[in-house]
Tab-separated table of N, CA and C in Angstrom:
chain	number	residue	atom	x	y	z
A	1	UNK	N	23.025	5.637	-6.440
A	1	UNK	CA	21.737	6.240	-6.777
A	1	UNK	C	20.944	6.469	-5.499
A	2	UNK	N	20.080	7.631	-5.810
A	2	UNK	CA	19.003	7.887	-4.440
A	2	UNK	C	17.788	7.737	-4.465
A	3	UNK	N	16.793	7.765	-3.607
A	3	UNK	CA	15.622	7.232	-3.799
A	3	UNK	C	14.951	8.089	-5.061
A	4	UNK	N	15.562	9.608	-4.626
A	4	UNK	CA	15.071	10.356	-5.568
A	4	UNK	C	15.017	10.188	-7.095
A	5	UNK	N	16.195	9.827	-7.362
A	5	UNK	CA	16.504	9.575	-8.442
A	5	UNK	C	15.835	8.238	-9.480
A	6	UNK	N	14.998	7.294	-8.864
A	6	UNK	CA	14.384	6.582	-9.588
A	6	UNK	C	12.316	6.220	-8.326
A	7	UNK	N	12.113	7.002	-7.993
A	7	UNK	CA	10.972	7.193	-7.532
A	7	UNK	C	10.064	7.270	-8.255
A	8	UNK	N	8.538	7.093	-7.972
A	8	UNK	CA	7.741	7.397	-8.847
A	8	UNK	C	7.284	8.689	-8.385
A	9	UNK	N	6.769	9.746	-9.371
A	9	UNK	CA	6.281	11.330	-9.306
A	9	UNK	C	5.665	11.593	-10.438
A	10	UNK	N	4.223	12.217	-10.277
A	10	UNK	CA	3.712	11.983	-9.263
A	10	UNK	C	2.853	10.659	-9.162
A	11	UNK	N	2.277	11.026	-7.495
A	11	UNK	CA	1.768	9.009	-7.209
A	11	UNK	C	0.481	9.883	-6.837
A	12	UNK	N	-0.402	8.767	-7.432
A	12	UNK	CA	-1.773	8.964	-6.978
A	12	UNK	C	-1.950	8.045	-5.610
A	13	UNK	N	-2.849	9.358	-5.264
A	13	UNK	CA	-3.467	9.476	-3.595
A	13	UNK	C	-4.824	9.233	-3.726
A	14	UNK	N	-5.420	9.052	-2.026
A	14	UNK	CA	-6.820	9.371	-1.553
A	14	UNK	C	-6.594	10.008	-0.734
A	15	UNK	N	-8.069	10.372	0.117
A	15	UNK	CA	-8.505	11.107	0.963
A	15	UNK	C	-8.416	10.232	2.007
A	16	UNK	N	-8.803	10.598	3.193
A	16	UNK	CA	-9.261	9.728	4.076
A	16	UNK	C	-10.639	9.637	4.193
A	17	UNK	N	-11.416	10.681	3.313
A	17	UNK	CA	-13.168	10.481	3.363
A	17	UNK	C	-13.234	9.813	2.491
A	18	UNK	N	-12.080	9.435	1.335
A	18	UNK	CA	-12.409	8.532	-0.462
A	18	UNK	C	-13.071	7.480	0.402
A	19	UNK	N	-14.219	6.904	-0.345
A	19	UNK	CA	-14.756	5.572	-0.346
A	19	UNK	C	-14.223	4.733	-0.384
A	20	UNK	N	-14.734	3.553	0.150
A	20	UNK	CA	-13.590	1.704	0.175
A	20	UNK	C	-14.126	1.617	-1.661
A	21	UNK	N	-15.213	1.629	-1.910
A	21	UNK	CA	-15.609	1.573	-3.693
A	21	UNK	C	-14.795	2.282	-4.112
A	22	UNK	N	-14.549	3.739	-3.967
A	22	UNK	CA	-13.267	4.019	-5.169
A	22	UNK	C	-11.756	3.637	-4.398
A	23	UNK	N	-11.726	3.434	-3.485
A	23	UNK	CA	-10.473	2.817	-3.002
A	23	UNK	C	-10.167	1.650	-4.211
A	24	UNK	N	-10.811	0.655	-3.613
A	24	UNK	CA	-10.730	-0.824	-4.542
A	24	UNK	C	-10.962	-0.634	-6.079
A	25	UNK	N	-12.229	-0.002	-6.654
A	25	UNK	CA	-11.444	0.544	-7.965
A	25	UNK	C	-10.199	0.953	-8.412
A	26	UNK	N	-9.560	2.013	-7.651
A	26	UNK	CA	-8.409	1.724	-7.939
A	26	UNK	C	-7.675	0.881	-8.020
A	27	UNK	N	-7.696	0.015	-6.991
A	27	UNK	CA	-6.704	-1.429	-7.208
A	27	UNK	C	-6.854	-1.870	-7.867
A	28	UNK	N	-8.463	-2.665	-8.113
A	28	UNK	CA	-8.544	-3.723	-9.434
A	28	UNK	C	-8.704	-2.997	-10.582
A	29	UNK	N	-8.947	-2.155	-11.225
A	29	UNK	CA	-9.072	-1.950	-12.398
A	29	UNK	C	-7.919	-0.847	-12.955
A	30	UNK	N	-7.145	-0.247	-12.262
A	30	UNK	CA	-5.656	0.317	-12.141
A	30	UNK	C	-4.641	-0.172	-11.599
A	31	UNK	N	-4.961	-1.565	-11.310
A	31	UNK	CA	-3.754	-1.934	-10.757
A	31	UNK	C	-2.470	-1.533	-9.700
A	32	UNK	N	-3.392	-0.450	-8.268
A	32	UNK	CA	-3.013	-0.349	-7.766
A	32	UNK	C	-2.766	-1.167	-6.443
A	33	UNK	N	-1.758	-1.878	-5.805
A	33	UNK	CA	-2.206	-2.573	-5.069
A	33	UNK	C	-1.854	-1.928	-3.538
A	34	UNK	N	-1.861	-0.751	-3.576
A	34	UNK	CA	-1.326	0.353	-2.330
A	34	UNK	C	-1.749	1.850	-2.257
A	35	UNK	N	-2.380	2.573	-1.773
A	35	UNK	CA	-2.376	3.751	-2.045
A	35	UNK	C	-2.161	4.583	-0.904
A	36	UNK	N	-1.537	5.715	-0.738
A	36	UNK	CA	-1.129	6.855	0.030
A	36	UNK	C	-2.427	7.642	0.148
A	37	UNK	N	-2.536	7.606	1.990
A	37	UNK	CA	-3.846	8.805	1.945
A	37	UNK	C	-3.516	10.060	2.745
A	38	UNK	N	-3.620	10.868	2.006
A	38	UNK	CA	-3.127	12.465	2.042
A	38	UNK	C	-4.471	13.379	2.625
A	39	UNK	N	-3.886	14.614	3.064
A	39	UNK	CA	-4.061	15.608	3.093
A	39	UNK	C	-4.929	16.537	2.246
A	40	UNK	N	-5.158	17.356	2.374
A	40	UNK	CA	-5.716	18.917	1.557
A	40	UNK	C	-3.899	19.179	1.198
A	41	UNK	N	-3.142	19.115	1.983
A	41	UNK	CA	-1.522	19.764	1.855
A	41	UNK	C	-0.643	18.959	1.508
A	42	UNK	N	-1.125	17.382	0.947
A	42	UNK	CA	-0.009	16.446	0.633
A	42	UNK	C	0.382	15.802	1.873
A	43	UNK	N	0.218	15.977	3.081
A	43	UNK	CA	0.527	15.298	4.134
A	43	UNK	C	-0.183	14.057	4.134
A	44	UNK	N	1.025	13.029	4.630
A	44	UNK	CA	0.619	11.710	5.071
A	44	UNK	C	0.026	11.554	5.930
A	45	UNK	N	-1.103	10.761	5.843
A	45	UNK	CA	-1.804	10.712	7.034
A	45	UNK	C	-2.035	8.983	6.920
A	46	UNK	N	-1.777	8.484	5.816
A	46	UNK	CA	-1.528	6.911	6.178
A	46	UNK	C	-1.693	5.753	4.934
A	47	UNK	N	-1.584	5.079	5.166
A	47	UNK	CA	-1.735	3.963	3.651
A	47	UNK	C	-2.620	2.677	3.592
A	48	UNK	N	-3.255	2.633	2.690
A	48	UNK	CA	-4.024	1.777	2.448
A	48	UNK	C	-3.682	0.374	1.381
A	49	UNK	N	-3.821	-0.710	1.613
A	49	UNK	CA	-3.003	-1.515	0.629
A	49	UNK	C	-4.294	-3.034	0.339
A	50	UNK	N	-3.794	-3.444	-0.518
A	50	UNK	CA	-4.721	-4.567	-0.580
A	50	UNK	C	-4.996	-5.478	0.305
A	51	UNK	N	-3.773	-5.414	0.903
A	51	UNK	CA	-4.277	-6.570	2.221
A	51	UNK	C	-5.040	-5.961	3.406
A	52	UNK	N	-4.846	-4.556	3.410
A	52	UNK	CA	-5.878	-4.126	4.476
A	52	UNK	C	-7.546	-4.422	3.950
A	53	UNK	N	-7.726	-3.811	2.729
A	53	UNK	CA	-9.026	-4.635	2.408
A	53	UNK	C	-9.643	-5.680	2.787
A	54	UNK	N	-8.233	-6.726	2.119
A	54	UNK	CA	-8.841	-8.458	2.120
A	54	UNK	C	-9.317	-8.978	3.848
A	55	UNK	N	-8.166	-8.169	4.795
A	55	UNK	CA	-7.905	-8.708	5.625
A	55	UNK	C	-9.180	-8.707	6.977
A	56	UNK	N	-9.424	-7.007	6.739
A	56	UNK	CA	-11.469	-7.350	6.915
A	56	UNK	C	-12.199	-7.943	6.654
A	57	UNK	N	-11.898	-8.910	5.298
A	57	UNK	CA	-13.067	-9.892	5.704
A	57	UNK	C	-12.428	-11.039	6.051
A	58	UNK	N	-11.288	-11.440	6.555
A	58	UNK	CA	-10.504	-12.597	7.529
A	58	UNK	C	-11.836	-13.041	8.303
A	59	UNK	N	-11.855	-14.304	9.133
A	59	UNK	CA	-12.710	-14.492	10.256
A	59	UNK	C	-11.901	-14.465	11.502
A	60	UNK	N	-12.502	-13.904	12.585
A	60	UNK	CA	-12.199	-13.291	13.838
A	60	UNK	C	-11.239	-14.376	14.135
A	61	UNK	N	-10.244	-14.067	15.097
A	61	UNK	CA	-9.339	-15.188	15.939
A	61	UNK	C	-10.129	-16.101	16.722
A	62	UNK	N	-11.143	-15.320	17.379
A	62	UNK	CA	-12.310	-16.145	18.423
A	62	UNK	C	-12.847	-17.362	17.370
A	63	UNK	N	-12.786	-17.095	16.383
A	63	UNK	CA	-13.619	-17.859	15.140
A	63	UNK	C	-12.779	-18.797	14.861
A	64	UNK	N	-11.378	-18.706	14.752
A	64	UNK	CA	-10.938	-19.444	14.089
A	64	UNK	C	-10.254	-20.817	15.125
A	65	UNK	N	-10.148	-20.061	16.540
A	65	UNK	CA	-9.358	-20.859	17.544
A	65	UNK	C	-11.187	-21.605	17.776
A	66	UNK	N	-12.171	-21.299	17.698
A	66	UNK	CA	-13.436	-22.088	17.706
A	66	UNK	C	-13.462	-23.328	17.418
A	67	UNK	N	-13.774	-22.689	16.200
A	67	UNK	CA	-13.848	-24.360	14.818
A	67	UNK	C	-13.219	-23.727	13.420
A	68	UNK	N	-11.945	-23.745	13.260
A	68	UNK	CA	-11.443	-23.485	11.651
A	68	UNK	C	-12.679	-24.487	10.987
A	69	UNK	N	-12.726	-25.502	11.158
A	69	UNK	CA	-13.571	-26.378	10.119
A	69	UNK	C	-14.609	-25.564	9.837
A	70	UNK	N	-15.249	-24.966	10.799
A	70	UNK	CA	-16.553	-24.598	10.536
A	70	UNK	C	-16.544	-22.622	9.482
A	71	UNK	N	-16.053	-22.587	9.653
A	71	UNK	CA	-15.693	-21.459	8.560
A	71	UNK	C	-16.026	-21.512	7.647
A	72	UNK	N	-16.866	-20.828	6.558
A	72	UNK	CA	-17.298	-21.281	5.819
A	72	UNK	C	-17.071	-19.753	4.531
A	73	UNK	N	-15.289	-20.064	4.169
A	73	UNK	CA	-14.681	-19.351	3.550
A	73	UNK	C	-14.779	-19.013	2.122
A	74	UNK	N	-15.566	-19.394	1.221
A	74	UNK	CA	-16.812	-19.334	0.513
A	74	UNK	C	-17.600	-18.695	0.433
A	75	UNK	N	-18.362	-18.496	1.409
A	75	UNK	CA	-19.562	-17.560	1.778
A	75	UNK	C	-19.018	-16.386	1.910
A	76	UNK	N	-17.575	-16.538	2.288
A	76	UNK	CA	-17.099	-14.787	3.100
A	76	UNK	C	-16.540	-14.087	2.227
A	77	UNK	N	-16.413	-14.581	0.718
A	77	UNK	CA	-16.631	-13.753	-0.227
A	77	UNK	C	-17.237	-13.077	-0.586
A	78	UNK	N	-18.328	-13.047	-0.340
A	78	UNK	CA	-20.028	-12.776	-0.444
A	78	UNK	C	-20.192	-11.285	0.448
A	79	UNK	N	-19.185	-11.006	1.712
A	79	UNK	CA	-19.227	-10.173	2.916
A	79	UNK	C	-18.360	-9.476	1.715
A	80	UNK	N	-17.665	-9.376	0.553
A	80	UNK	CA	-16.742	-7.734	-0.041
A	80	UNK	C	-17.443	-6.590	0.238
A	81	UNK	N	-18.931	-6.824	-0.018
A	81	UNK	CA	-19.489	-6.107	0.269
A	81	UNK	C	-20.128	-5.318	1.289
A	82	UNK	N	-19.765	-5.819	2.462
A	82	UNK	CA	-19.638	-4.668	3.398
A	82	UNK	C	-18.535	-4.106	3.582
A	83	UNK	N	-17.402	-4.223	2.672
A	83	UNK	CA	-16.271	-3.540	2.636
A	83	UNK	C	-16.652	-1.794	1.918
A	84	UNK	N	-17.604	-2.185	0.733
A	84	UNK	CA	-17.972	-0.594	0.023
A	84	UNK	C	-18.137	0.353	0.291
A	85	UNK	N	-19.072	0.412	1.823
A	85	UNK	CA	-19.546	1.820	1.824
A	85	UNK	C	-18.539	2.470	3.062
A	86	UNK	N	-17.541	1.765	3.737
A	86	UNK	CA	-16.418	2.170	4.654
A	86	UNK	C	-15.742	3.083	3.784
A	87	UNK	N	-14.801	4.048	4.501
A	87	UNK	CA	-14.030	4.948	4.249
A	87	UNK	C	-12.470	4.575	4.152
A	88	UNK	N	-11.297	4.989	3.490
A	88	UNK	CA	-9.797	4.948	3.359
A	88	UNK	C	-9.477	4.892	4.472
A	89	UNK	N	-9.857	5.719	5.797
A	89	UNK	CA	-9.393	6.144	7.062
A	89	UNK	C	-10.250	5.067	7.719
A	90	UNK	N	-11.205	3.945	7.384
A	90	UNK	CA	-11.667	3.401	8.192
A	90	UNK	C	-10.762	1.744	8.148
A	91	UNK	N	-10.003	1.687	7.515
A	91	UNK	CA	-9.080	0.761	6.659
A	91	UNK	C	-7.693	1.194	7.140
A	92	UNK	N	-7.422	2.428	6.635
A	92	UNK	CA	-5.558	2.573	6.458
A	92	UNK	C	-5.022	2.661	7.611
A	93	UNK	N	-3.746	2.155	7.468
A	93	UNK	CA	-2.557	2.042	8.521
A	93	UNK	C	-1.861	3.271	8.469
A	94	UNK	N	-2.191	3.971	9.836
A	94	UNK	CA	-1.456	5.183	10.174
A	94	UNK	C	-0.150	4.653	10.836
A	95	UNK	N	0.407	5.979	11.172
A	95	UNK	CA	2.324	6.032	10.761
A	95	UNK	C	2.799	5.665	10.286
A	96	UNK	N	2.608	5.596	9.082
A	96	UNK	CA	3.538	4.679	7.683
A	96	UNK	C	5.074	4.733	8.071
A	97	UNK	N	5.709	3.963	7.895
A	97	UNK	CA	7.226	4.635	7.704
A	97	UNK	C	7.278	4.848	5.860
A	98	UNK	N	8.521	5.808	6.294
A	98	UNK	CA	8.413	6.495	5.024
A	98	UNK	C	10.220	6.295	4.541
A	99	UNK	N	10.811	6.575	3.498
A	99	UNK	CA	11.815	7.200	2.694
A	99	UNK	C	11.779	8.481	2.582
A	100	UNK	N	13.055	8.835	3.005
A	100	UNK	CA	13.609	10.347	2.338
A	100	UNK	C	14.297	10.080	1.362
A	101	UNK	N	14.144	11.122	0.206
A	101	UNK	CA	14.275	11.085	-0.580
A	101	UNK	C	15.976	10.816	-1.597
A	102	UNK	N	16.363	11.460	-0.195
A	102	UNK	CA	18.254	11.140	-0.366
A	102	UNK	C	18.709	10.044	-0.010
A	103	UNK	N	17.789	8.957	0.591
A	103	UNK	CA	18.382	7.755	0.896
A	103	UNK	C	18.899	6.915	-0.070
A	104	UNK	N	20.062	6.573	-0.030
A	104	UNK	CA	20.556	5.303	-0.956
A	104	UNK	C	19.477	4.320	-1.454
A	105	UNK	N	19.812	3.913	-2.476
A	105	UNK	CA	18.559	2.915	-3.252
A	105	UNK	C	19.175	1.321	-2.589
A	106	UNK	N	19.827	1.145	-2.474
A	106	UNK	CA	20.136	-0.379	-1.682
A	106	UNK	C	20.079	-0.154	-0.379
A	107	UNK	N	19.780	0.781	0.987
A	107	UNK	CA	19.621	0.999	2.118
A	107	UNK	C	18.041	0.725	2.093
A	108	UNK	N	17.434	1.773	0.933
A	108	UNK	CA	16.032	1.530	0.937
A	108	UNK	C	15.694	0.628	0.754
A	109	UNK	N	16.636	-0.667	0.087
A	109	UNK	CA	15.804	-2.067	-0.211
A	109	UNK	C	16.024	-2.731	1.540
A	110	UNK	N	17.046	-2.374	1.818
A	110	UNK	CA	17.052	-3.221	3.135
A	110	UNK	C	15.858	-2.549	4.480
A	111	UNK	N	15.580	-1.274	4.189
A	111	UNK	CA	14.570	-1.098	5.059
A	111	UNK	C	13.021	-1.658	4.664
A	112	UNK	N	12.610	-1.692	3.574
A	112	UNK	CA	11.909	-2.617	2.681
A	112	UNK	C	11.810	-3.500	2.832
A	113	UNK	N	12.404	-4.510	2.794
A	113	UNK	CA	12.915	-6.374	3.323
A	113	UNK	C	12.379	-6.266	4.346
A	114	UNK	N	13.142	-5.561	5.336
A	114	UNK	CA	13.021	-5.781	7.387
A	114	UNK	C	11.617	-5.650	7.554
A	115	UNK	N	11.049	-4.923	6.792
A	115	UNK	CA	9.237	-4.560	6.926
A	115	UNK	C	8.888	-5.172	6.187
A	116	UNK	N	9.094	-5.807	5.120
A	116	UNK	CA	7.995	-6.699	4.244
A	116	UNK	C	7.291	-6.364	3.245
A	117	UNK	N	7.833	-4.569	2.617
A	117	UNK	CA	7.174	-4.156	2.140
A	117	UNK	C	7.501	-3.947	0.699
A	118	UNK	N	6.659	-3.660	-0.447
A	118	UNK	CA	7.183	-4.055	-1.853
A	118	UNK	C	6.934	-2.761	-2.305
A	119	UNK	N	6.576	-1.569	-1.485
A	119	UNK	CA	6.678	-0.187	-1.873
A	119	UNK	C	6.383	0.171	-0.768
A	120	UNK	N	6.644	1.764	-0.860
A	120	UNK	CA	6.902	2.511	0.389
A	120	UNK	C	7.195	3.939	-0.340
A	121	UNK	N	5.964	5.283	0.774
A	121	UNK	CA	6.013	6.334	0.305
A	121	UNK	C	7.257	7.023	0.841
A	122	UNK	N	7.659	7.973	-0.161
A	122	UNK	CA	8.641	9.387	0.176
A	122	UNK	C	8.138	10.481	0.135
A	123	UNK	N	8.692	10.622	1.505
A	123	UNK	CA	8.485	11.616	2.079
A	123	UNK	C	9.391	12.607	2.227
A	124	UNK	N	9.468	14.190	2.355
A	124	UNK	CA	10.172	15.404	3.129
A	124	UNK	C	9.112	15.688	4.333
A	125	UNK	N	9.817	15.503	5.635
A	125	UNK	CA	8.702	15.471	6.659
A	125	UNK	C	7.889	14.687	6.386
A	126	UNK	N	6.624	15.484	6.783
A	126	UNK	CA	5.193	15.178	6.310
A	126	UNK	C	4.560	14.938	5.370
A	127	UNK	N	5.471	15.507	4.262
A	127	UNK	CA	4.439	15.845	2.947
A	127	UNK	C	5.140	14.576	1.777
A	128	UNK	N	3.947	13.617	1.265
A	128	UNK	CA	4.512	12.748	0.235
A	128	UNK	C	5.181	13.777	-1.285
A	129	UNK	N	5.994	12.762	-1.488
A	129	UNK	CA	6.492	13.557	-2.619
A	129	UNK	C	6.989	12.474	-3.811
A	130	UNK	N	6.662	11.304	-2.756
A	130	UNK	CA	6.493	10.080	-4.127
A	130	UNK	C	6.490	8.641	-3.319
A	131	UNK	N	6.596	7.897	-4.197
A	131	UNK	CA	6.710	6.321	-3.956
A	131	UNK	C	7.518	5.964	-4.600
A	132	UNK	N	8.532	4.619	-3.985
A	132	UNK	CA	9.505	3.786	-4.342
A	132	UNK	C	9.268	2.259	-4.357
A	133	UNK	N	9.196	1.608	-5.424
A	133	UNK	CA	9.025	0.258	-5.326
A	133	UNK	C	10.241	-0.651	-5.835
A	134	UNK	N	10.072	-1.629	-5.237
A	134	UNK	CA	10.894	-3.073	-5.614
A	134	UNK	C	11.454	-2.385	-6.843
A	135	UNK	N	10.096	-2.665	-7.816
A	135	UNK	CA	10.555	-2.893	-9.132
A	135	UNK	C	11.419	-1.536	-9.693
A	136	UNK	N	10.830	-0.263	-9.150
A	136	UNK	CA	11.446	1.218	-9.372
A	136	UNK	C	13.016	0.871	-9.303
A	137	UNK	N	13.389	0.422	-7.930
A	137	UNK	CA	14.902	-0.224	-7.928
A	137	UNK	C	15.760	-1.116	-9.061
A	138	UNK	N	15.169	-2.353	-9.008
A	138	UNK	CA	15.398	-3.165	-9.919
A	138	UNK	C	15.795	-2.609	-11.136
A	139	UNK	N	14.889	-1.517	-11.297
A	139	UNK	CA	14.486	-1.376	-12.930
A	139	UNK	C	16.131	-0.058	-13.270
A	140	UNK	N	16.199	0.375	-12.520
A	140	UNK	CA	17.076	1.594	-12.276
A	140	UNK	C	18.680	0.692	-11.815
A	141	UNK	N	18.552	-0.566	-11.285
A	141	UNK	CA	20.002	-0.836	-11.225
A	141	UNK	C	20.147	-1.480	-12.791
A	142	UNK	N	19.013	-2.759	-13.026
A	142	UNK	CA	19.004	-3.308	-14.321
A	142	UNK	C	19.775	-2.279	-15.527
A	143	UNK	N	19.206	-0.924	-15.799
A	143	UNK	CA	19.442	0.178	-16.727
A	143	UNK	C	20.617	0.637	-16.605
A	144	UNK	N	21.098	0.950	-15.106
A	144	UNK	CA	22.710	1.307	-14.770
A	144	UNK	C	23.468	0.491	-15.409
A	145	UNK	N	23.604	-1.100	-14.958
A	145	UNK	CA	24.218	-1.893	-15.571
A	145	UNK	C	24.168	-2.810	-17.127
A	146	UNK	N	23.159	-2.666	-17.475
A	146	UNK	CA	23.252	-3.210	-18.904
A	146	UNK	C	22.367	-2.410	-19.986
A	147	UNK	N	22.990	-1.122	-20.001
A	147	UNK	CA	22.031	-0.610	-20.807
A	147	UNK	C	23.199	0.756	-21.253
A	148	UNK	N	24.138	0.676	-20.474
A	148	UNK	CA	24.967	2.072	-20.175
A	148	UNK	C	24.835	3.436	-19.854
């Protein structure tokens, strides 16, 4: 099987001007925990995921090699909110690596693994043309084999 063949199509995108508020709407209340930020033309221009969110409000390295004790990780819940009025592009990780779409579905899990990643967009060139996850795999060998 190829990536193509059990991908998701189509995958919802942002902008890079979308808001961190409708960013994170999407996640929590759609259950997205990743999103692809595109183009006017479908081009990748980079990805945004939940941990880029969370990970802004981390406390600085200077902070933490300071006094971890003194952190007061509690309160820095309280900071989500200067996450809102930032932008997708002020957040997302440019040069995504990507999948083509003809790649083997067990090659794609091993490029997946080596990066750490539990989805990952497909691409032709530039332009997304879907997403592949863990479970997209799973779910597509599971069906091959016990389902006929």
């Amino acid at each position: 099987m190829l990536v193509k063949d059990v991908m998701t199509d189509p995958v919802k995108t942002v902008k890079a001007d979308t808001s961190l508020q409708e960013v994170t709407s999407l996640m929590c209340l759609k259950r997205y925990s990743g999103l692809p930020v595109v183009d006017d033309n479908q081009k990748l221009v980079g990805f945004i995921a939940e941990r880029d969110v969370l990970r802004y409000l981390f406390p600085s390295i200077k902070d933490i090699m300071a006094n971890m004790e003194a952190i007061d990780f509690e309160a820095m819940e309280n900071d989500y909110k200067k996450v809102l009025p930032l932008q997708a592009s002020d957040l997302m990780i440019k040069g995504v690596i990507t999948l083509s779409p003809d790649v083997p579905i067990l090659k794609a899990v091993s490029i997946m693994a080596r990066n750490n990643f539990r989805r990952i967009p497909v691409a032709e060139g530039e332009k997304l043309v879907g997403m592949l996850s863990l479970g997209d795999i799973h779910r597509a060998i599971f069906m091959k084999n016990f389902t006929g």
